[in-house]
Structure formats: C-alpha cells, structure tokens
CSV table of C-alpha atoms in Angstrom, one decimal:
chain,number,residue,atom,x,y,z
D,1,UNK,CA,-3.9,9.6,26.5
D,2,UNK,CA,-5.4,12.9,25.3
D,3,UNK,CA,-6.0,12.9,21.5
D,4,UNK,CA,-5.0,15.9,19.4
D,5,UNK,CA,-7.2,17.2,16.6
D,6,UNK,CA,-5.4,19.1,13.8
D,7,UNK,CA,-7.4,21.5,11.6
D,8,UNK,CA,-5.8,20.8,8.3
D,9,UNK,CA,-7.4,23.9,6.6
D,10,UNK,CA,-4.5,25.7,8.4
D,11,UNK,CA,-1.2,25.2,6.7
D,12,UNK,CA,0.7,25.3,10.0
D,13,UNK,CA,-1.6,22.7,11.6
D,14,UNK,CA,-1.6,20.5,8.6
D,15,UNK,CA,2.2,20.4,8.6
D,16,UNK,CA,2.4,19.7,12.3
D,17,UNK,CA,-0.4,17.1,12.0
D,18,UNK,CA,1.3,15.2,9.2
D,19,UNK,CA,4.6,15.1,11.2
D,20,UNK,CA,2.9,14.0,14.4
D,21,UNK,CA,0.9,11.3,12.5
D,22,UNK,CA,4.1,9.9,10.9
D,23,UNK,CA,5.7,9.7,14.4
D,24,UNK,CA,2.6,8.1,15.9
D,25,UNK,CA,2.4,5.5,13.2
D,26,UNK,CA,6.0,4.6,13.6
D,27,UNK,CA,5.4,4.1,17.3
D,28,UNK,CA,2.5,1.6,16.6
D,29,UNK,CA,-0.3,4.1,17.4
D,30,UNK,CA,-3.4,4.8,15.4
D,31,UNK,CA,-4.4,8.0,13.7
D,32,UNK,CA,-7.6,9.1,12.0
D,33,UNK,CA,-7.4,10.6,8.5
D,34,UNK,CA,-9.8,11.7,5.8
D,35,UNK,CA,-10.1,9.7,2.5
D,36,UNK,CA,-12.1,10.2,-0.6
D,37,UNK,CA,-14.9,8.1,0.8
D,38,UNK,CA,-15.1,8.4,4.6
D,39,UNK,CA,-12.8,9.1,7.5
D,40,UNK,CA,-10.5,6.2,8.3
D,41,UNK,CA,-8.6,4.9,11.3
D,42,UNK,CA,-5.1,4.0,10.2
D,43,UNK,CA,-2.1,2.0,11.4
D,44,UNK,CA,1.3,1.1,10.0
D,45,UNK,CA,0.5,-1.9,7.8
D,46,UNK,CA,3.7,-3.5,8.9
D,47,UNK,CA,3.0,-3.1,12.6
D,48,UNK,CA,1.1,-6.1,14.1
D,49,UNK,CA,0.7,-4.1,17.3
D,50,UNK,CA,-0.7,-1.1,15.4
D,51,UNK,CA,-3.2,-3.3,13.4
D,52,UNK,CA,-4.3,-5.0,16.7
D,53,UNK,CA,-4.8,-1.5,18.2
D,54,UNK,CA,-6.9,-0.5,15.2
D,55,UNK,CA,-9.1,-3.6,15.5
D,56,UNK,CA,-9.5,-3.1,19.2
D,57,UNK,CA,-10.5,0.5,18.8
D,58,UNK,CA,-13.3,-0.5,16.4
D,59,UNK,CA,-14.4,-3.5,18.5
D,60,UNK,CA,-13.6,-5.8,15.6
D,61,UNK,CA,-12.0,-9.3,15.5
D,62,UNK,CA,-9.2,-10.5,13.3
D,63,UNK,CA,-11.8,-12.2,11.1
D,64,UNK,CA,-12.4,-8.8,9.5
D,65,UNK,CA,-9.0,-7.6,8.3
D,66,UNK,CA,-8.6,-4.0,7.2
D,67,UNK,CA,-7.6,-3.0,3.6
D,68,UNK,CA,-4.3,-1.3,2.9
D,69,UNK,CA,-4.1,2.2,1.4
D,70,UNK,CA,-1.0,3.0,-0.7
D,71,UNK,CA,0.1,6.3,-2.2
D,72,UNK,CA,0.4,5.1,-5.8
D,73,UNK,CA,0.3,2.0,-8.0
D,74,UNK,CA,4.1,1.8,-8.1
D,75,UNK,CA,3.9,0.1,-4.7
D,76,UNK,CA,1.7,-2.7,-6.0
D,77,UNK,CA,4.4,-5.2,-7.0
D,78,UNK,CA,6.1,-4.9,-3.7
D,79,UNK,CA,3.0,-5.8,-1.7
D,80,UNK,CA,1.1,-8.2,-4.0
D,81,UNK,CA,2.1,-11.4,-5.7
D,82,UNK,CA,0.9,-12.9,-9.0
D,83,UNK,CA,-0.9,-9.6,-10.1
D,84,UNK,CA,-2.9,-10.4,-13.2
D,85,UNK,CA,-3.2,-8.2,-16.3
D,86,UNK,CA,-6.8,-7.6,-15.4
D,87,UNK,CA,-5.9,-6.3,-12.0
D,88,UNK,CA,-3.2,-4.0,-13.5
D,89,UNK,CA,-5.7,-2.7,-16.0
D,90,UNK,CA,-8.3,-1.9,-13.3
D,91,UNK,CA,-5.7,-0.2,-11.1
D,92,UNK,CA,-4.4,1.9,-14.1
D,93,UNK,CA,-8.0,2.9,-14.9
D,94,UNK,CA,-9.4,3.7,-11.5
D,95,UNK,CA,-6.5,4.5,-9.2
D,96,UNK,CA,-6.5,6.9,-7.4
D,97,UNK,CA,-10.2,6.4,-6.7
D,98,UNK,CA,-12.9,4.3,-5.2
D,99,UNK,CA,-11.7,0.9,-6.3
D,100,UNK,CA,-10.3,-1.7,-3.9
D,101,UNK,CA,-8.5,-4.8,-5.4
D,102,UNK,CA,-8.2,-8.0,-3.4
D,103,UNK,CA,-4.9,-9.6,-4.5
D,104,UNK,CA,-2.5,-12.3,-3.3
D,105,UNK,CA,-0.3,-10.9,-0.6
D,106,UNK,CA,3.4,-11.1,-1.3
D,107,UNK,CA,4.7,-14.0,0.8
D,108,UNK,CA,8.0,-12.3,1.6
D,109,UNK,CA,6.3,-9.7,3.7
D,110,UNK,CA,6.2,-10.1,7.5
D,111,UNK,CA,3.0,-8.2,8.2
D,112,UNK,CA,-0.1,-9.5,10.0
D,113,UNK,CA,-3.4,-7.8,9.1
D,114,UNK,CA,-5.6,-10.5,10.5
D,115,UNK,CA,-7.2,-13.6,9.0
D,116,UNK,CA,-6.5,-12.6,5.4
D,117,UNK,CA,-5.8,-16.2,4.1
D,118,UNK,CA,-2.8,-14.9,2.2
D,119,UNK,CA,-4.6,-12.0,0.5
D,120,UNK,CA,-4.5,-8.2,0.8
D,121,UNK,CA,-7.0,-5.6,-0.3
D,122,UNK,CA,-5.2,-2.5,-1.8
D,123,UNK,CA,-6.5,0.9,-2.8
D,124,UNK,CA,-5.0,4.3,-3.8
D,125,UNK,CA,-7.3,7.0,-2.4
D,126,UNK,CA,-8.1,10.0,-4.4
D,127,UNK,CA,-7.6,12.4,-1.5
D,128,UNK,CA,-4.7,14.9,-1.3
D,129,UNK,CA,-4.4,14.8,2.5
D,130,UNK,CA,-4.5,11.0,2.6
D,131,UNK,CA,-1.9,10.8,-0.1
D,132,UNK,CA,0.4,13.3,1.7
D,133,UNK,CA,0.3,11.1,4.8
D,134,UNK,CA,0.9,7.9,2.8
D,135,UNK,CA,3.9,9.4,1.1
D,136,UNK,CA,5.2,10.4,4.5
D,137,UNK,CA,4.5,7.1,6.3
D,138,UNK,CA,4.2,4.3,3.8
D,139,UNK,CA,1.3,1.8,3.3
D,140,UNK,CA,-1.4,2.0,6.0
D,141,UNK,CA,-4.0,-0.5,7.2
D,142,UNK,CA,-7.1,1.6,7.2
D,143,UNK,CA,-10.7,0.9,8.2
D,144,UNK,CA,-13.6,3.3,8.5
D,145,UNK,CA,-13.3,5.5,11.6
D,146,UNK,CA,-16.3,4.1,13.6
D,147,UNK,CA,-17.1,1.6,16.2
D,148,UNK,CA,-18.5,-1.7,14.9
D,149,UNK,CA,-22.3,-1.3,14.3
D,150,UNK,CA,-22.2,2.5,14.0
D,151,UNK,CA,-22.3,4.6,10.8
D,152,UNK,CA,-19.0,5.5,9.2
D,153,UNK,CA,-17.7,8.9,10.1
D,154,UNK,CA,-17.9,11.6,7.4
D,155,UNK,CA,-16.4,14.3,9.7
D,156,UNK,CA,-13.5,14.2,12.1
D,157,UNK,CA,-15.8,15.2,15.0
D,158,UNK,CA,-18.0,12.1,14.3
D,159,UNK,CA,-14.8,10.0,14.5
D,160,UNK,CA,-13.8,11.6,17.8
D,161,UNK,CA,-17.2,11.0,19.2
D,162,UNK,CA,-16.9,7.2,18.5
D,163,UNK,CA,-13.2,6.5,18.9
D,164,UNK,CA,-12.2,9.1,21.5
D,165,UNK,CA,-8.7,8.7,23.0
D,166,UNK,CA,-8.1,5.2,21.5
D,167,UNK,CA,-6.6,7.2,18.6
D,168,UNK,CA,-3.5,9.5,19.2
D,169,UNK,CA,-4.5,12.2,16.7
D,170,UNK,CA,-7.2,13.2,14.2
D,171,UNK,CA,-6.4,15.0,10.9
D,172,UNK,CA,-9.5,17.1,10.2
D,173,UNK,CA,-9.8,17.7,6.5
D,174,UNK,CA,-13.5,18.8,6.5
D,175,UNK,CA,-16.5,16.7,5.4
D,176,UNK,CA,-15.8,13.5,3.4
D,177,UNK,CA,-16.5,12.9,0.6
D,178,UNK,CA,-15.7,16.5,-0.3
D,179,UNK,CA,-18.9,18.3,-1.2
D,180,UNK,CA,-21.0,15.5,0.3
D,181,UNK,CA,-24.3,16.6,1.9
D,182,UNK,CA,-24.7,16.5,5.7
D,183,UNK,CA,-26.8,13.7,7.1
D,184,UNK,CA,-26.3,11.4,4.1
D,185,UNK,CA,-24.3,8.2,4.1
D,186,UNK,CA,-21.1,8.3,1.9
D,187,UNK,CA,-20.7,5.8,-0.9
D,188,UNK,CA,-18.2,3.0,-0.3
D,189,UNK,CA,-15.4,1.9,-2.5
D,190,UNK,CA,-16.1,-0.9,-5.0
D,191,UNK,CA,-14.3,-4.1,-4.2
D,192,UNK,CA,-13.1,-6.6,-6.9
D,193,UNK,CA,-11.5,-9.9,-6.1
D,194,UNK,CA,-8.6,-10.5,-8.5
D,195,UNK,CA,-7.2,-13.6,-6.9
D,196,UNK,CA,-8.9,-16.0,-9.3
D,197,UNK,CA,-9.0,-16.4,-13.1
D,198,UNK,CA,-12.1,-14.3,-13.4
D,199,UNK,CA,-12.3,-10.9,-11.5
D,200,UNK,CA,-15.3,-11.0,-9.1
D,201,UNK,CA,-17.2,-7.8,-8.1
D,202,UNK,CA,-17.8,-8.6,-4.4
D,203,UNK,CA,-19.1,-5.2,-3.4
D,204,UNK,CA,-20.8,-2.6,-5.4
D,205,UNK,CA,-19.6,1.0,-4.7
D,206,UNK,CA,-18.5,4.2,-6.4
D,207,UNK,CA,-17.2,2.5,-9.5
D,208,UNK,CA,-20.1,0.9,-11.3
D,209,UNK,CA,-20.0,-2.6,-13.0
D,210,UNK,CA,-20.5,-0.9,-16.3
D,211,UNK,CA,-17.3,1.2,-15.8
D,212,UNK,CA,-15.4,-1.9,-14.6
D,213,UNK,CA,-16.4,-3.8,-17.7
D,214,UNK,CA,-15.5,-1.0,-20.0
D,215,UNK,CA,-11.9,-1.8,-18.9
D,216,UNK,CA,-12.1,-5.5,-18.1
D,217,UNK,CA,-15.2,-7.1,-19.8
D,218,UNK,CA,-14.8,-10.3,-17.8
D,219,UNK,CA,-15.7,-8.9,-14.4
D,220,UNK,CA,-18.6,-10.9,-12.9
D,221,UNK,CA,-20.7,-9.8,-9.9
D,222,UNK,CA,-20.4,-12.3,-7.1
D,223,UNK,CA,-24.0,-11.6,-6.0
D,224,UNK,CA,-25.4,-12.0,-9.5
D,225,UNK,CA,-26.6,-8.4,-9.7
D,226,UNK,CA,-26.1,-7.4,-13.3
D,227,UNK,CA,-27.4,-3.8,-12.8
D,228,UNK,CA,-24.6,-2.2,-14.8
D,229,UNK,CA,-25.1,1.5,-14.2
D,230,UNK,CA,-25.9,1.6,-10.5
D,231,UNK,CA,-23.9,2.9,-7.7
D,232,UNK,CA,-25.2,3.0,-4.1
D,233,UNK,CA,-27.5,6.0,-3.6
D,234,UNK,CA,-26.5,8.3,-0.8
D,235,UNK,CA,-28.3,7.2,2.3
D,236,UNK,CA,-29.0,3.7,1.0
D,237,UNK,CA,-28.1,0.5,2.9
D,238,UNK,CA,-24.5,-0.5,2.5
D,239,UNK,CA,-24.4,-3.2,-0.2
D,240,UNK,CA,-21.8,-5.2,1.7
D,241,UNK,CA,-24.3,-5.7,4.5
D,242,UNK,CA,-27.0,-6.8,2.2
D,243,UNK,CA,-24.9,-9.0,-0.1
D,244,UNK,CA,-21.9,-10.5,1.7
D,245,UNK,CA,-19.4,-12.3,-0.5
D,246,UNK,CA,-20.8,-15.7,-1.5
D,247,UNK,CA,-17.5,-17.5,-0.6
D,248,UNK,CA,-14.8,-17.1,2.0
D,249,UNK,CA,-14.8,-17.1,5.8
D,250,UNK,CA,-15.1,-13.4,6.7
D,251,UNK,CA,-17.7,-11.7,4.6
D,252,UNK,CA,-18.8,-8.2,5.7
D,253,UNK,CA,-21.4,-8.3,8.5
D,254,UNK,CA,-21.8,-4.6,9.2
D,255,UNK,CA,-22.3,-1.4,7.2
D,256,UNK,CA,-18.7,-0.4,6.8
D,257,UNK,CA,-17.5,1.4,3.6
D,258,UNK,CA,-13.9,0.2,4.2
D,259,UNK,CA,-14.6,-3.4,5.3
D,260,UNK,CA,-13.2,-6.1,3.0
D,261,UNK,CA,-15.1,-9.3,2.1
D,262,UNK,CA,-13.1,-12.5,1.9
D,263,UNK,CA,-11.4,-13.4,-1.4
D,264,UNK,CA,-13.1,-16.0,-3.4
D,265,UNK,CA,-11.9,-19.6,-3.2
D,266,UNK,CA,-9.6,-20.1,-6.2
D,267,UNK,CA,-10.8,-23.7,-6.5
D,268,UNK,CA,-14.4,-22.7,-6.9
D,269,UNK,CA,-15.9,-23.0,-10.4
D,270,UNK,CA,-15.9,-19.7,-12.3
D,271,UNK,CA,-19.2,-18.1,-13.5
D,272,UNK,CA,-20.0,-19.3,-17.0
D,273,UNK,CA,-21.4,-15.9,-17.9
D,274,UNK,CA,-17.9,-14.4,-17.8
D,275,UNK,CA,-16.7,-13.1,-21.1
D,276,UNK,CA,-13.3,-13.9,-22.4
D,277,UNK,CA,-10.9,-11.4,-20.8
D,278,UNK,CA,-9.7,-8.6,-23.0
D,279,UNK,CA,-6.0,-8.2,-23.6
D,280,UNK,CA,-4.7,-5.5,-21.3
D,281,UNK,CA,-1.4,-3.7,-21.1
D,282,UNK,CA,0.4,-2.9,-17.8
D,283,UNK,CA,0.2,0.8,-16.8
D,284,UNK,CA,2.8,3.1,-18.3
D,285,UNK,CA,5.3,4.8,-16.0
D,286,UNK,CA,3.8,7.8,-14.2
D,287,UNK,CA,5.1,11.3,-13.1
D,288,UNK,CA,8.1,11.8,-11.0
D,289,UNK,CA,6.0,13.1,-8.1
D,290,UNK,CA,5.9,9.6,-6.6
D,291,UNK,CA,9.7,9.2,-6.3
D,292,UNK,CA,9.8,9.8,-2.6
D,293,UNK,CA,7.0,7.3,-2.0
D,294,UNK,CA,8.8,4.7,-4.1
D,295,UNK,CA,11.9,5.0,-2.1
D,296,UNK,CA,10.1,4.8,1.2
D,297,UNK,CA,8.0,1.8,0.1
D,298,UNK,CA,11.1,0.0,-0.9
D,299,UNK,CA,12.6,0.6,2.5
D,300,UNK,CA,9.4,-0.6,4.2
D,301,UNK,CA,9.4,-3.8,2.1
D,302,UNK,CA,13.0,-4.5,3.0
D,303,UNK,CA,12.4,-3.6,6.7
D,304,UNK,CA,9.4,-5.9,7.0
D,305,UNK,CA,11.5,-9.0,6.3
D,306,UNK,CA,14.3,-8.2,8.7
D,307,UNK,CA,14.1,-10.5,11.6
D,308,UNK,CA,10.5,-11.4,10.9
D,309,UNK,CA,8.6,-14.4,9.6
D,310,UNK,CA,5.7,-14.4,7.1
D,311,UNK,CA,2.3,-13.6,8.4
D,312,UNK,CA,0.5,-16.4,10.2
D,313,UNK,CA,-2.0,-17.1,7.4
D,314,UNK,CA,0.3,-16.9,4.4
D,315,UNK,CA,0.3,-20.7,3.8
D,316,UNK,CA,-2.5,-20.5,1.2
D,317,UNK,CA,-3.6,-23.2,-1.2
D,318,UNK,CA,-1.9,-21.8,-4.2
D,319,UNK,CA,1.6,-22.4,-2.6
D,320,UNK,CA,0.8,-26.1,-2.2
D,321,UNK,CA,-0.2,-26.8,-5.8
D,322,UNK,CA,2.6,-27.3,-8.5
D,323,UNK,CA,3.3,-24.2,-10.5
D,324,UNK,CA,2.3,-24.1,-14.2
D,325,UNK,CA,5.0,-23.4,-16.8
D,326,UNK,CA,5.8,-19.8,-16.8
D,327,UNK,CA,3.8,-19.1,-13.7
D,328,UNK,CA,5.2,-16.2,-11.5
D,329,UNK,CA,6.7,-17.4,-8.2
D,330,UNK,CA,7.2,-15.6,-4.9
D,331,UNK,CA,10.1,-13.1,-5.1
D,332,UNK,CA,12.9,-12.6,-2.6
D,333,UNK,CA,12.4,-9.5,-0.5
D,334,UNK,CA,15.3,-7.6,-2.1
D,335,UNK,CA,13.7,-8.1,-5.6
D,336,UNK,CA,10.4,-7.0,-4.2
D,337,UNK,CA,12.0,-3.8,-2.9
D,338,UNK,CA,13.6,-3.2,-6.3
D,339,UNK,CA,10.2,-3.6,-7.9
D,340,UNK,CA,8.7,-1.0,-5.6
D,341,UNK,CA,11.5,1.4,-6.1
D,342,UNK,CA,11.1,1.0,-9.9
D,343,UNK,CA,7.3,1.4,-9.8
D,344,UNK,CA,5.5,4.2,-11.4
D,345,UNK,CA,3.4,6.9,-9.7
D,346,UNK,CA,0.7,7.2,-12.4
D,347,UNK,CA,-2.5,5.3,-11.6
C-alpha cells in the first residue's frame, strides 16, 4: 500500500483528504491527523480491526489502549457511563483543549480499545482540522503518531518517517502545536481520572493543577506533586514517563503525549488532602454547529450494538456491587443514542 499525503493548506487537497480519510476509517484503516498537541494516528473507535491496526503500527500491545477523540461534549453521555458532576464541570471548562478525562465506558457499546478495564479516556481537541474529521467520521481512537520509544511527531513528515505505509493517508496541517518551535517537544494533554469519588490528576500537561482546581477544587495529583502553576516545559521529559499512575495495570511506560495511564482502583482509599467537591452545574447547551456530529454520533452508538457484544473487559468491579439508591445504571443503547443526539456542542 502506498500512502497518500494531503497538504491541507490547499482547500482542494483538504477537501479530498477529509473525504478519503472518512472512507479509509470506515474500511478499518488508519489515518494520521493533526491535533492541538501532536500528530496522531487514528482509527474508527468502534472498529476492533482498526484499533488493532493502530496498535500494530505503533508497536504497542493492548495493555496501552488509546484515548478517544470526540468532536464535542454532546457525545459524552453516549460513550461514558456514570459521568460525575466534577467530570462535566471539567469538560465544560476545558473542552475543546488539552484535557483528557478517564471515565467509565458505556457498557452498551460494542467497542474494543484494548485492556481498558471498562474505562475510556475522552478528549475534544482544540484543532479545526481534527474536529472537521471527527464530525465527518465520528469518535476516533487516537494515539500519538510515532513508533513506540520514539518522539511524538510534530509534523506530518515526521509521522511518515516513522509509520510509513502502515497508514493509508496523512493529513498535513503544518507543525503542531500551531506556532510551536522546531526541535522542541510539544506539551501533552493533562489527564484526570474521574472514575472514583475524587478526581485524580494522573498526568500533568497543558492544563495546570491550579486551573483544574479553579473549576473543581477537589482534584488531587496522583503523584503527590502539588506544584499548582506548572505545565511541562517544552523539551522537558514527558511527565507520564517519569511519574506513571500509582494504581492500575497499564501505566505509561514511554514518552507519549497521547498515551493513557490506567484508571485508579475505585476501591482504593481516597487522598485525605482532597477538599470537599464544589457544587458544579452541567454544561449549558451549545451552538447549533454540532448538529451534524450529534446525528452521526447517535447513529454510531446504535450501530455499535447491532450484532455485537460488549467489549471483552467491560465486566468491571462496579457492576458487581449493589447499586446505591438513586445511582445511575447502564442505559439501553437506544437511550444512549438519544442522549448523544440531544447533546450540546458547546464545551
């Protein structure tokens, strides 16, 4: 297979590239796209074959599942289950942008992202080209466009040099992050685990702890680093490599701005330093520009359940314990699709 590189500074090539990418993703192939942090290799999040191809291209095992990029926060309730008020507040404040949220995956979905233990890491990228592709194709499993052990790609050519013909096409949107200096490592997204009662900062990144706490004061750093104002300096070692998540079975083991640490064990004791959570309101409905993405996401949610079974690792601990009064329970897929279709585009 000979890969195609589309120069997306040209309107004609951008249009052709987005159409080709949508066809390739639907056919279980992988594409490379720019994001607001680094270039990523993406696959249809609902395609087990596509995700397996992505992991093989990177030389990575299923123990390091990729996060999922979505076009807007309206897709959240169709993909994640038991979303806390804290998680909604963080999404409302920092999406689109450099914040990844680890959440409980919706048990109705028939996807297989790897050994996720019933969780999913979601992010809305603040990148116009990435969002255009997400609106066209639906949620994408995306990891940094590099071979395991190599630096993340900040240009399409760097991704080509590492991944070659294992990817059907490359969308060249220029250097990422936009305006970033050549020869410097891009910052990674911040990752917060929202699967427990207390949000845990499991990787420092572009959104500082101080900014997170300005929205949700109860956020606790899993590594104990209370440096509130710091974000990784360009060129610095990747925080995920230095400080892997303290709990879980698949902490980050390489410098990868899009790698996702394991969610914390919900049975583990919470950090006593955590402040009482501030009362947060769900995000208000957003602009009508997300209508097309809402409709597509609803169709994807419904499609994922047709003739499929839940992902192999969806049997998580929380399903086995008795539910507390008023606790949200897993939704039927048709209800999940309605939630997606009703979701807002402002995040």
